[in-house]
Backbone as JSON Lines, residues from 0, in Angstrom:
{"i":0,"aa":"M","n":[14.02,26.55,-40.41],"ca":[13.36,26.46,-39.13],"c":[11.85,26.41,-39.32]}
{"i":1,"aa":"I","n":[11.35,27.28,-40.19],"ca":[9.91,27.31,-40.42],"c":[9.48,26.05,-41.17]}
{"i":2,"aa":"R","n":[10.34,25.56,-42.07],"ca":[10.01,24.34,-42.8],"c":[9.91,23.14,-41.86]}
{"i":3,"aa":"K","n":[10.81,23.07,-40.88],"ca":[10.77,21.96,-39.93],"c":[9.48,21.99,-39.12]}
{"i":4,"aa":"R","n":[9.09,23.16,-38.65],"ca":[7.85,23.27,-37.87],"c":[6.64,22.94,-38.73]}
{"i":5,"aa":"F","n":[6.65,23.4,-39.98],"ca":[5.54,23.1,-40.87],"c":[5.47,21.6,-41.15]}
{"i":6,"aa":"F","n":[6.62,20.97,-41.36],"ca":[6.65,19.53,-41.62],"c":[6.17,18.74,-40.4]}
{"i":7,"aa":"I","n":[6.57,19.15,-39.19],"ca":[6.11,18.49,-37.97],"c":[4.61,18.66,-37.79]}
{"i":8,"aa":"L","n":[4.1,19.85,-38.06],"ca":[2.67,20.1,-37.97],"c":[1.9,19.26,-38.98]}
{"i":9,"aa":"L","n":[2.4,19.19,-40.19],"ca":[1.75,18.39,-41.23],"c":[1.77,16.9,-40.87]}
{"i":10,"aa":"L","n":[2.89,16.42,-40.38],"ca":[3.01,15.02,-40.0],"c":[2.12,14.67,-38.81]}
{"i":11,"aa":"S","n":[2.09,15.53,-37.8],"ca":[1.25,15.26,-36.64],"c":[-0.23,15.32,-36.99]}
{"i":12,"aa":"S","n":[-0.63,16.25,-37.86],"ca":[-2.05,16.31,-38.26],"c":[-2.42,15.07,-39.07]}
{"i":13,"aa":"F","n":[-1.49,14.54,-39.85],"ca":[-1.75,13.31,-40.6],"c":[-2.02,12.14,-39.64]}
{"i":14,"aa":"F","n":[-1.18,12.02,-38.59],"ca":[-1.39,10.93,-37.63],"c":[-2.67,11.12,-36.83]}
{"i":15,"aa":"V","n":[-2.99,12.34,-36.45],"ca":[-4.23,12.59,-35.72],"c":[-5.42,12.26,-36.6]}
{"i":16,"aa":"W","n":[-5.39,12.65,-37.87],"ca":[-6.5,12.37,-38.78],"c":[-6.68,10.86,-38.96]}
{"i":17,"aa":"N","n":[-5.57,10.13,-39.11],"ca":[-5.68,8.67,-39.25],"c":[-6.22,8.03,-37.98]}
{"i":18,"aa":"T","n":[-5.83,8.53,-36.83],"ca":[-6.34,7.98,-35.57],"c":[-7.82,8.24,-35.43]}
{"i":19,"aa":"L","n":[-8.26,9.46,-35.74],"ca":[-9.68,9.77,-35.65],"c":[-10.48,8.98,-36.68]}
{"i":20,"aa":"D","n":[-9.91,8.8,-37.85],"ca":[-10.59,8.03,-38.88],"c":[-10.71,6.56,-38.48]}
{"i":21,"aa":"A","n":[-9.71,6.03,-37.8],"ca":[-9.75,4.63,-37.38],"c":[-10.78,4.41,-36.28]}
{"i":22,"aa":"Q","n":[-11.07,5.42,-35.49],"ca":[-12.02,5.26,-34.41],"c":[-13.46,5.42,-34.86]}
{"i":23,"aa":"S","n":[-13.7,5.86,-36.06],"ca":[-15.07,6.11,-36.49],"c":[-15.77,4.85,-36.99]}
{"i":24,"aa":"V","n":[-15.08,3.74,-37.13],"ca":[-15.69,2.51,-37.61],"c":[-16.42,1.85,-36.45]}
{"i":25,"aa":"T","n":[-17.71,1.57,-36.63],"ca":[-18.5,0.94,-35.58],"c":[-18.52,-0.57,-35.79]}
{"i":26,"aa":"P","n":[-18.51,-1.33,-34.7],"ca":[-18.54,-2.78,-34.85],"c":[-19.92,-3.26,-35.28]}
{"i":27,"aa":"A","n":[-19.95,-4.35,-36.0],"ca":[-21.22,-4.91,-36.46],"c":[-21.9,-5.62,-35.3]}
{"i":28,"aa":"I","n":[-23.21,-5.49,-35.22],"ca":[-23.99,-6.12,-34.17],"c":[-24.38,-7.51,-34.65]}
{"i":29,"aa":"S","n":[-24.01,-8.5,-33.87],"ca":[-24.36,-9.87,-34.23],"c":[-25.36,-10.4,-33.21]}
{"i":30,"aa":"S","n":[-26.3,-11.17,-33.67],"ca":[-27.3,-11.73,-32.76],"c":[-27.23,-13.24,-32.84]}
{"i":31,"aa":"K","n":[-27.39,-13.89,-31.7],"ca":[-27.37,-15.34,-31.65],"c":[-28.8,-15.85,-31.76]}
{"i":32,"aa":"T","n":[-28.92,-17.0,-32.34],"ca":[-30.25,-17.57,-32.52],"c":[-30.68,-18.38,-31.32]}
{"i":33,"aa":"N","n":[-29.76,-18.93,-30.57],"ca":[-30.1,-19.76,-29.44],"c":[-30.25,-18.89,-28.2]}
{"i":34,"aa":"S","n":[-31.49,-18.66,-27.76],"ca":[-31.72,-17.74,-26.65],"c":[-31.41,-18.39,-25.31]}
{"i":35,"aa":"K","n":[-31.46,-19.72,-25.22],"ca":[-31.17,-20.39,-23.96],"c":[-29.7,-20.24,-23.59]}
{"i":36,"aa":"T","n":[-28.82,-20.38,-24.56],"ca":[-27.4,-20.21,-24.26],"c":[-27.08,-18.76,-23.91]}
{"i":37,"aa":"T","n":[-27.77,-17.82,-24.53],"ca":[-27.49,-16.42,-24.18],"c":[-27.96,-16.12,-22.77]}
{"i":38,"aa":"K","n":[-29.09,-16.69,-22.35],"ca":[-29.55,-16.47,-20.97],"c":[-28.56,-17.09,-19.99]}
{"i":39,"aa":"E","n":[-28.07,-18.28,-20.31],"ca":[-27.1,-18.92,-19.43],"c":[-25.8,-18.12,-19.37]}
{"i":40,"aa":"E","n":[-25.37,-17.6,-20.51],"ca":[-24.16,-16.78,-20.53],"c":[-24.35,-15.51,-19.71]}
{"i":41,"aa":"I","n":[-25.52,-14.92,-19.82],"ca":[-25.79,-13.7,-19.06],"c":[-25.82,-14.0,-17.57]}
{"i":42,"aa":"L","n":[-26.45,-15.11,-17.17],"ca":[-26.49,-15.46,-15.75],"c":[-25.09,-15.78,-15.21]}
{"i":43,"aa":"I","n":[-24.29,-16.49,-16.0],"ca":[-22.92,-16.77,-15.57],"c":[-22.13,-15.48,-15.45]}
{"i":44,"aa":"R","n":[-22.3,-14.58,-16.4],"ca":[-21.6,-13.29,-16.36],"c":[-22.02,-12.49,-15.14]}
{"i":45,"aa":"R","n":[-23.31,-12.48,-14.85],"ca":[-23.78,-11.72,-13.68],"c":[-23.23,-12.31,-12.39]}
{"i":46,"aa":"K","n":[-23.2,-13.65,-12.29],"ca":[-22.64,-14.27,-11.09],"c":[-21.16,-13.93,-10.95]}
{"i":47,"aa":"M","n":[-20.43,-14.01,-12.04],"ca":[-19.01,-13.7,-11.98],"c":[-18.79,-12.23,-11.63]}
{"i":48,"aa":"L","n":[-19.62,-11.35,-12.15],"ca":[-19.48,-9.93,-11.82],"c":[-19.85,-9.67,-10.36]}
{"i":49,"aa":"D","n":[-20.85,-10.4,-9.83],"ca":[-21.18,-10.27,-8.41],"c":[-20.01,-10.73,-7.54]}
{"i":50,"aa":"F","n":[-19.41,-11.87,-7.9],"ca":[-18.23,-12.34,-7.16],"c":[-17.07,-11.35,-7.3]}
{"i":51,"aa":"H","n":[-16.94,-10.76,-8.46],"ca":[-15.88,-9.77,-8.68],"c":[-16.1,-8.55,-7.78]}
{"i":52,"aa":"Q","n":[-17.35,-8.11,-7.67],"ca":[-17.64,-6.95,-6.82],"c":[-17.42,-7.29,-5.35]}
{"i":53,"aa":"L","n":[-17.88,-8.45,-4.91],"ca":[-17.67,-8.87,-3.53],"c":[-16.19,-9.02,-3.23]}
{"i":54,"aa":"S","n":[-15.46,-9.6,-4.15],"ca":[-14.02,-9.75,-3.97],"c":[-13.33,-8.39,-3.92]}
{"i":55,"aa":"G","n":[-13.84,-7.43,-4.67],"ca":[-13.27,-6.08,-4.62],"c":[-13.46,-5.43,-3.27]}
{"i":56,"aa":"F","n":[-14.63,-5.6,-2.66],"ca":[-14.87,-5.04,-1.33],"c":[-14.01,-5.74,-0.27]}
{"i":57,"aa":"I","n":[-13.87,-7.05,-0.39],"ca":[-13.01,-7.77,0.54],"c":[-11.55,-7.34,0.37]}
{"i":58,"aa":"T","n":[-11.14,-7.13,-0.87],"ca":[-9.78,-6.66,-1.14],"c":[-9.54,-5.29,-0.5]}
{"i":59,"aa":"L","n":[-10.51,-4.41,-0.62],"ca":[-10.38,-3.09,0.0],"c":[-10.25,-3.22,1.52]}
{"i":60,"aa":"G","n":[-11.05,-4.09,2.13],"ca":[-10.96,-4.29,3.57],"c":[-9.63,-4.88,3.99]}
{"i":61,"aa":"L","n":[-9.12,-5.84,3.22],"ca":[-7.83,-6.44,3.55],"c":[-6.69,-5.44,3.37]}
{"i":62,"aa":"W","n":[-6.79,-4.59,2.36],"ca":[-5.77,-3.55,2.16],"c":[-5.74,-2.61,3.36]}
{"i":63,"aa":"L","n":[-6.92,-2.2,3.82],"ca":[-6.99,-1.3,4.97],"c":[-6.45,-1.99,6.23]}
{"i":64,"aa":"A","n":[-6.83,-3.24,6.45],"ca":[-6.35,-3.97,7.63],"c":[-4.84,-4.17,7.59]}
{"i":65,"aa":"T","n":[-4.3,-4.45,6.41],"ca":[-2.85,-4.61,6.27],"c":[-2.13,-3.32,6.64]}
{"i":66,"aa":"N","n":[-2.64,-2.2,6.16],"ca":[-2.0,-0.91,6.46],"c":[-2.11,-0.57,7.94]}
{"i":67,"aa":"L","n":[-3.26,-0.82,8.55],"ca":[-3.42,-0.51,9.97],"c":[-2.5,-1.36,10.84]}
{"i":68,"aa":"E","n":[-2.42,-2.66,10.54],"ca":[-1.54,-3.53,11.32],"c":[-0.06,-3.19,11.08]}
{"i":69,"aa":"G","n":[0.28,-2.83,9.87],"ca":[1.66,-2.42,9.59],"c":[2.04,-1.15,10.32]}
{"i":70,"aa":"E","n":[1.11,-0.2,10.39],"ca":[1.36,1.04,11.14],"c":[1.52,0.75,12.63]}
{"i":71,"aa":"K","n":[0.69,-0.16,13.15],"ca":[0.78,-0.5,14.57],"c":[2.14,-1.14,14.87]}
{"i":72,"aa":"A","n":[2.6,-2.02,13.98],"ca":[3.91,-2.65,14.19],"c":[5.03,-1.64,14.04]}
{"i":73,"aa":"K","n":[4.9,-0.71,13.08],"ca":[5.95,0.3,12.88],"c":[6.03,1.26,14.06]}
{"i":74,"aa":"D","n":[4.87,1.62,14.61],"ca":[4.87,2.56,15.72],"c":[5.38,1.94,17.02]}
{"i":75,"aa":"S","n":[5.42,0.62,17.11],"ca":[5.89,-0.01,18.34],"c":[7.4,-0.29,18.32]}
{"i":76,"aa":"L","n":[8.1,0.16,17.28],"ca":[9.54,-0.05,17.21],"c":[10.28,0.84,18.21]}
{"i":77,"aa":"Y","n":[11.3,0.31,18.83],"ca":[12.16,1.11,19.69],"c":[13.58,0.56,19.59]}
{"i":78,"aa":"R","n":[14.53,1.4,19.98],"ca":[15.94,1.0,19.93],"c":[16.32,0.31,21.23]}
{"i":79,"aa":"K","n":[17.03,-0.77,21.1],"ca":[17.5,-1.49,22.29],"c":[18.5,-0.64,23.06]}
{"i":80,"aa":"S","n":[19.22,0.24,22.36],"ca":[20.22,1.08,23.03],"c":[19.56,2.06,24.0]}
{"i":81,"aa":"D","n":[18.34,2.51,23.69],"ca":[17.65,3.42,24.61],"c":[17.24,2.7,25.88]}
{"i":82,"aa":"E","n":[16.92,1.43,25.75],"ca":[16.57,0.66,26.94],"c":[17.79,0.52,27.87]}
{"i":83,"aa":"Y","n":[18.96,0.24,27.29],"ca":[20.17,0.13,28.09],"c":[20.64,1.5,28.6]}
{"i":84,"aa":"A","n":[20.38,2.55,27.82],"ca":[20.77,3.9,28.26],"c":[19.97,4.33,29.48]}
{"i":85,"aa":"K","n":[18.74,3.88,29.6],"ca":[17.95,4.2,30.79],"c":[18.57,3.56,32.03]}
{"i":86,"aa":"I","n":[19.09,2.37,31.88],"ca":[19.76,1.71,33.01],"c":[21.02,2.49,33.38]}
{"i":87,"aa":"L","n":[21.76,2.93,32.37],"ca":[22.96,3.73,32.65],"c":[22.62,5.07,33.29]}
{"i":88,"aa":"L","n":[21.49,5.67,32.92],"ca":[21.07,6.93,33.54],"c":[20.7,6.72,35.01]}
{"i":89,"aa":"L","n":[20.13,5.57,35.33],"ca":[19.81,5.29,36.73],"c":[21.06,5.14,37.58]}
{"i":90,"aa":"T","n":[22.16,4.72,36.98],"ca":[23.41,4.59,37.73],"c":[24.11,5.93,37.93]}
{"i":91,"aa":"R","n":[23.65,6.98,37.26],"ca":[24.24,8.31,37.38],"c":[23.21,9.3,37.94]}
{"i":92,"aa":"P","n":[22.95,9.28,39.23],"ca":[21.95,10.2,39.79],"c":[22.41,11.65,39.8]}
{"i":93,"aa":"E","n":[23.71,11.91,39.61],"ca":[24.18,13.3,39.6],"c":[23.68,14.07,38.39]}
{"i":94,"aa":"Y","n":[23.23,13.38,37.36],"ca":[22.69,14.07,36.18],"c":[21.32,14.68,36.44]}
{"i":95,"aa":"S","n":[20.67,14.25,37.51],"ca":[19.3,14.7,37.75],"c":[19.21,16.06,38.44]}
{"i":96,"aa":"N","n":[20.34,16.67,38.81],"ca":[20.3,17.95,39.52],"c":[19.78,19.05,38.62]}
{"i":97,"aa":"N","n":[18.59,19.56,38.93],"ca":[17.96,20.69,38.23],"c":[17.9,20.49,36.71]}
{"i":98,"aa":"D","n":[17.66,19.31,36.26],"ca":[17.56,19.05,34.83],"c":[16.27,18.28,34.54]}
{"i":99,"aa":"P","n":[15.28,18.96,33.96],"ca":[14.01,18.26,33.69],"c":[14.13,17.21,32.58]}
{"i":100,"aa":"L","n":[15.12,17.35,31.7],"ca":[15.28,16.36,30.63],"c":[15.72,15.0,31.15]}
{"i":101,"aa":"Y","n":[16.32,14.99,32.34],"ca":[16.72,13.71,32.94],"c":[15.48,12.85,33.2]}
{"i":102,"aa":"S","n":[14.48,13.44,33.82],"ca":[13.27,12.66,34.11],"c":[12.49,12.35,32.84]}
{"i":103,"aa":"V","n":[12.53,13.28,31.86],"ca":[11.85,13.01,30.59],"c":[12.5,11.83,29.88]}
{"i":104,"aa":"S","n":[13.82,11.83,29.81],"ca":[14.5,10.74,29.1],"c":[14.42,9.43,29.87]}
{"i":105,"aa":"L","n":[14.34,9.51,31.19],"ca":[14.28,8.3,32.0],"c":[12.9,7.66,31.99]}
{"i":106,"aa":"F","n":[11.86,8.49,32.05],"ca":[10.5,7.94,32.17],"c":[9.71,8.01,30.87]}
{"i":107,"aa":"Q","n":[10.36,8.41,29.81],"ca":[9.69,8.41,28.51],"c":[9.52,6.97,28.05]}
{"i":108,"aa":"G","n":[8.4,6.7,27.41],"ca":[8.16,5.35,26.91],"c":[9.14,4.99,25.8]}
{"i":109,"aa":"L","n":[9.34,3.7,25.64],"ca":[10.25,3.24,24.59],"c":[9.51,3.27,23.26]}
{"i":110,"aa":"D","n":[9.95,4.15,22.37],"ca":[9.4,4.23,21.02],"c":[10.49,4.78,20.1]}
{"i":111,"aa":"Q","n":[10.1,5.15,18.89],"ca":[11.08,5.63,17.92],"c":[11.68,6.97,18.32]}
{"i":112,"aa":"N","n":[10.99,7.73,19.14],"ca":[11.44,9.07,19.5],"c":[12.09,9.13,20.88]}
{"i":113,"aa":"S","n":[12.49,8.02,21.4],"ca":[13.11,7.98,22.72],"c":[14.48,8.68,22.67]}
{"i":114,"aa":"I","n":[14.76,9.47,23.72],"ca":[15.97,10.3,23.71],"c":[16.98,9.87,24.77]}
{"i":115,"aa":"A","n":[16.82,8.71,25.37],"ca":[17.66,8.33,26.51],"c":[19.14,8.23,26.12]}
{"i":116,"aa":"A","n":[19.46,7.56,25.03],"ca":[20.87,7.39,24.64],"c":[21.49,8.72,24.23]}
{"i":117,"aa":"T","n":[20.74,9.54,23.51],"ca":[21.26,10.84,23.09],"c":[21.47,11.76,24.29]}
{"i":118,"aa":"Y","n":[20.54,11.74,25.24],"ca":[20.69,12.54,26.45],"c":[21.91,12.08,27.24]}
{"i":119,"aa":"F","n":[22.12,10.76,27.3],"ca":[23.26,10.22,28.02],"c":[24.57,10.72,27.42]}
{"i":120,"aa":"L","n":[24.64,10.83,26.09],"ca":[25.85,11.34,25.44],"c":[26.02,12.83,25.7]}
{"i":121,"aa":"F","n":[24.97,13.6,25.54],"ca":[25.09,15.05,25.63],"c":[25.3,15.55,27.06]}
{"i":122,"aa":"K","n":[24.98,14.76,28.05],"ca":[25.17,15.21,29.43],"c":[26.65,15.31,29.79]}
{"i":123,"aa":"D","n":[27.43,14.36,29.36],"ca":[28.88,14.38,29.6],"c":[29.58,13.7,28.42]}
{"i":124,"aa":"P","n":[29.79,14.44,27.32],"ca":[30.31,13.8,26.1],"c":[31.69,13.19,26.26]}
{"i":125,"aa":"A","n":[32.55,13.8,27.05],"ca":[33.92,13.29,27.17],"c":[33.96,11.93,27.85]}
{"i":126,"aa":"N","n":[33.17,11.76,28.89],"ca":[33.2,10.5,29.64],"c":[32.23,9.45,29.08]}
{"i":127,"aa":"N","n":[31.15,9.89,28.47],"ca":[30.11,8.95,28.06],"c":[30.23,8.49,26.61]}
{"i":128,"aa":"F","n":[31.15,9.06,25.85],"ca":[31.23,8.67,24.44],"c":[31.57,7.19,24.23]}
{"i":129,"aa":"P","n":[32.51,6.61,24.99],"ca":[32.77,5.17,24.77],"c":[31.54,4.29,25.04]}
{"i":130,"aa":"L","n":[30.81,4.62,26.1],"ca":[29.6,3.84,26.39],"c":[28.53,4.07,25.32]}
{"i":131,"aa":"Y","n":[28.39,5.33,24.89],"ca":[27.42,5.64,23.84],"c":[27.78,4.92,22.54]}
{"i":132,"aa":"F","n":[29.06,4.92,22.22],"ca":[29.52,4.24,21.0],"c":[29.27,2.73,21.09]}
{"i":133,"aa":"A","n":[29.49,2.17,22.27],"ca":[29.23,0.73,22.47],"c":[27.74,0.43,22.33]}
{"i":134,"aa":"L","n":[26.9,1.33,22.83],"ca":[25.45,1.14,22.7],"c":[25.01,1.22,21.24]}
{"i":135,"aa":"K","n":[25.51,2.22,20.55],"ca":[25.05,2.46,19.17],"c":[25.69,1.54,18.14]}
{"i":136,"aa":"S","n":[26.86,0.98,18.45],"ca":[27.52,0.13,17.45],"c":[26.77,-1.18,17.23]}
{"i":137,"aa":"N","n":[26.18,-1.71,18.26],"ca":[25.42,-2.96,18.14],"c":[23.93,-2.71,18.34]}
{"i":138,"aa":"E","n":[23.47,-1.62,17.79],"ca":[22.08,-1.23,18.02],"c":[21.12,-2.14,17.26]}
{"i":139,"aa":"E","n":[20.1,-2.59,17.95],"ca":[19.07,-3.41,17.35],"c":[17.72,-2.73,17.57]}
{"i":140,"aa":"W","n":[16.83,-3.0,16.66],"ca":[15.46,-2.51,16.79],"c":[14.59,-3.64,17.32]}
{"i":141,"aa":"E","n":[13.79,-3.32,18.29],"ca":[12.83,-4.27,18.84],"c":[11.43,-3.72,18.59]}
{"i":142,"aa":"A","n":[10.46,-4.61,18.61],"ca":[9.07,-4.2,18.41],"c":[8.21,-4.81,19.52]}
{"i":143,"aa":"K","n":[7.32,-4.0,20.06],"ca":[6.39,-4.51,21.06],"c":[5.31,-5.36,20.4]}
{"i":144,"aa":"H","n":[4.88,-4.95,19.21],"ca":[3.89,-5.7,18.43],"c":[4.59,-6.17,17.16]}
{"i":145,"aa":"S","n":[4.59,-7.47,16.94],"ca":[5.28,-7.98,15.75],"c":[4.46,-7.71,14.5]}
{"i":146,"aa":"G","n":[5.11,-7.74,13.36],"ca":[4.44,-7.5,12.09],"c":[3.98,-8.77,11.41]}
{"i":147,"aa":"S","n":[3.94,-9.9,12.14],"ca":[3.56,-11.16,11.5],"c":[2.09,-11.17,11.11]}
{"i":148,"aa":"F","n":[1.24,-10.51,11.89],"ca":[-0.18,-10.46,11.53],"c":[-0.38,-9.62,10.27]}
{"i":149,"aa":"S","n":[0.37,-8.54,10.15],"ca":[0.31,-7.73,8.94],"c":[0.79,-8.52,7.73]}
{"i":150,"aa":"Q","n":[1.81,-9.35,7.93],"ca":[2.31,-10.18,6.84],"c":[1.26,-11.22,6.42]}
{"i":151,"aa":"T","n":[0.57,-11.81,7.38],"ca":[-0.47,-12.79,7.06],"c":[-1.61,-12.14,6.3]}
{"i":152,"aa":"I","n":[-2.02,-10.96,6.74],"ca":[-3.1,-10.25,6.05],"c":[-2.66,-9.87,4.64]}
{"i":153,"aa":"S","n":[-1.4,-9.49,4.47],"ca":[-0.95,-9.11,3.13],"c":[-0.92,-10.31,2.19]}
{"i":154,"aa":"I","n":[-0.67,-11.51,2.7],"ca":[-0.74,-12.71,1.86],"c":[-2.17,-12.95,1.41]}
{"i":155,"aa":"F","n":[-3.13,-12.82,2.33],"ca":[-4.54,-12.95,1.95],"c":[-4.93,-11.86,0.96]}
{"i":156,"aa":"Y","n":[-4.39,-10.67,1.15],"ca":[-4.67,-9.57,0.23],"c":[-4.18,-9.91,-1.18]}
{"i":157,"aa":"F","n":[-2.98,-10.48,-1.28],"ca":[-2.44,-10.86,-2.59],"c":[-3.33,-11.89,-3.27]}
{"i":158,"aa":"W","n":[-3.73,-12.93,-2.53],"ca":[-4.58,-13.96,-3.14],"c":[-5.95,-13.41,-3.5]}
{"i":159,"aa":"N","n":[-6.45,-12.47,-2.73],"ca":[-7.74,-11.88,-3.05],"c":[-7.66,-11.01,-4.3]}
{"i":160,"aa":"V","n":[-6.57,-10.29,-4.46],"ca":[-6.38,-9.51,-5.68],"c":[-6.27,-10.44,-6.88]}
{"i":161,"aa":"S","n":[-5.58,-11.56,-6.7],"ca":[-5.46,-12.53,-7.8],"c":[-6.82,-13.1,-8.18]}
{"i":162,"aa":"S","n":[-7.63,-13.45,-7.19],"ca":[-8.96,-13.98,-7.52],"c":[-9.84,-12.9,-8.13]}
{"i":163,"aa":"N","n":[-9.68,-11.67,-7.68],"ca":[-10.45,-10.57,-8.26],"c":[-10.09,-10.38,-9.72]}
{"i":164,"aa":"C","n":[-8.82,-10.46,-10.04],"ca":[-8.41,-10.36,-11.44],"c":[-8.94,-11.54,-12.25]}
{"i":165,"aa":"W","n":[-8.96,-12.72,-11.64],"ca":[-9.47,-13.9,-12.33],"c":[-10.95,-13.73,-12.66]}
{"i":166,"aa":"F","n":[-11.74,-13.23,-11.69],"ca":[-13.17,-13.02,-11.95],"c":[-13.39,-12.0,-13.06]}
{"i":167,"aa":"S","n":[-12.63,-10.93,-13.05],"ca":[-12.84,-9.9,-14.07],"c":[-12.34,-10.35,-15.44]}
{"i":168,"aa":"F","n":[-11.29,-11.17,-15.48],"ca":[-10.74,-11.59,-16.77],"c":[-11.59,-12.68,-17.42]}
{"i":169,"aa":"F","n":[-12.13,-13.59,-16.63],"ca":[-12.85,-14.71,-17.2],"c":[-14.35,-14.5,-17.3]}
{"i":170,"aa":"C","n":[-14.83,-13.3,-17.01],"ca":[-16.23,-13.0,-17.33],"c":[-16.35,-13.02,-18.84]}
{"i":171,"aa":"S","n":[-17.56,-13.34,-19.33],"ca":[-17.7,-13.37,-20.78],"c":[-17.44,-11.98,-21.35]}
{"i":172,"aa":"S","n":[-16.91,-11.93,-22.54],"ca":[-16.43,-10.67,-23.08],"c":[-17.54,-9.82,-23.67]}
{"i":173,"aa":"K","n":[-18.72,-10.39,-23.9],"ca":[-19.79,-9.62,-24.51],"c":[-20.6,-8.93,-23.42]}
{"i":174,"aa":"S","n":[-20.95,-7.72,-23.68],"ca":[-21.83,-7.02,-22.75],"c":[-23.22,-6.98,-23.34]}
{"i":175,"aa":"C","n":[-24.2,-7.04,-22.5],"ca":[-25.58,-7.13,-22.96],"c":[-26.3,-5.85,-22.58]}
{"i":176,"aa":"R","n":[-27.0,-5.27,-23.53],"ca":[-27.77,-4.06,-23.26],"c":[-29.24,-4.41,-23.48]}
{"i":177,"aa":"F","n":[-30.03,-4.19,-22.44],"ca":[-31.46,-4.5,-22.55],"c":[-32.19,-3.29,-23.11]}
{"i":178,"aa":"G","n":[-33.03,-3.56,-24.03],"ca":[-33.85,-2.52,-24.63],"c":[-35.3,-2.98,-24.69]}
{"i":179,"aa":"R","n":[-36.07,-2.41,-25.59],"ca":[-37.48,-2.78,-25.71],"c":[-37.64,-4.19,-26.25]}
{"i":180,"aa":"F","n":[-36.71,-4.6,-27.08],"ca":[-36.87,-5.86,-27.79],"c":[-35.98,-6.96,-27.25]}
{"i":181,"aa":"G","n":[-35.51,-6.85,-26.04],"ca":[-34.69,-7.9,-25.46],"c":[-33.23,-7.5,-25.39]}
{"i":182,"aa":"C","n":[-32.39,-8.51,-25.35],"ca":[-30.95,-8.3,-25.18],"c":[-30.28,-8.13,-26.53]}
{"i":183,"aa":"K","n":[-29.48,-7.11,-26.63],"ca":[-28.68,-6.89,-27.83],"c":[-27.22,-6.91,-27.41]}
{"i":184,"aa":"Y","n":[-26.43,-7.74,-28.08],"ca":[-25.01,-7.83,-27.76],"c":[-24.26,-6.71,-28.45]}
{"i":185,"aa":"L","n":[-23.38,-6.1,-27.71],"ca":[-22.56,-5.02,-28.26],"c":[-21.19,-5.54,-28.62]}
């Protein structure tokens, strides 16, 4: 048992030492003789990085707009069965005797938390179960605000992320550090 732990410790320290030793090698600094091409490369790199930054901000805005429109579409969902259950509740005025939930379920707005169909079942389960089952068996979800605008924004978001990746990938790979004596490539 102790030999296994010692062997694992020895092996892991060997790999850590090799990894640290591999990272200690510094790259050689190369300088180009043609200063005009380096200036052009730097200007192209700066323009691409500016476009990359602008594209990043636009991407962030599109992401936020996509989420807001998606939430608006999600919050406007309601069950079609609750709409029909309100009509059935209007045909049964005897349920309204001293019951505040009748008016709540009848005049509540249509959304995900609408209780009209459930109230209709619980008021008289023996008689209302067939109607409740018919309502719920073919239940459909409707939306007051469609999600097509969110879908359109998400398509623009995808293309903007793609262009952002393109700008960052095709920038020149050398970075330039300005010092006292001009640009030095790293």
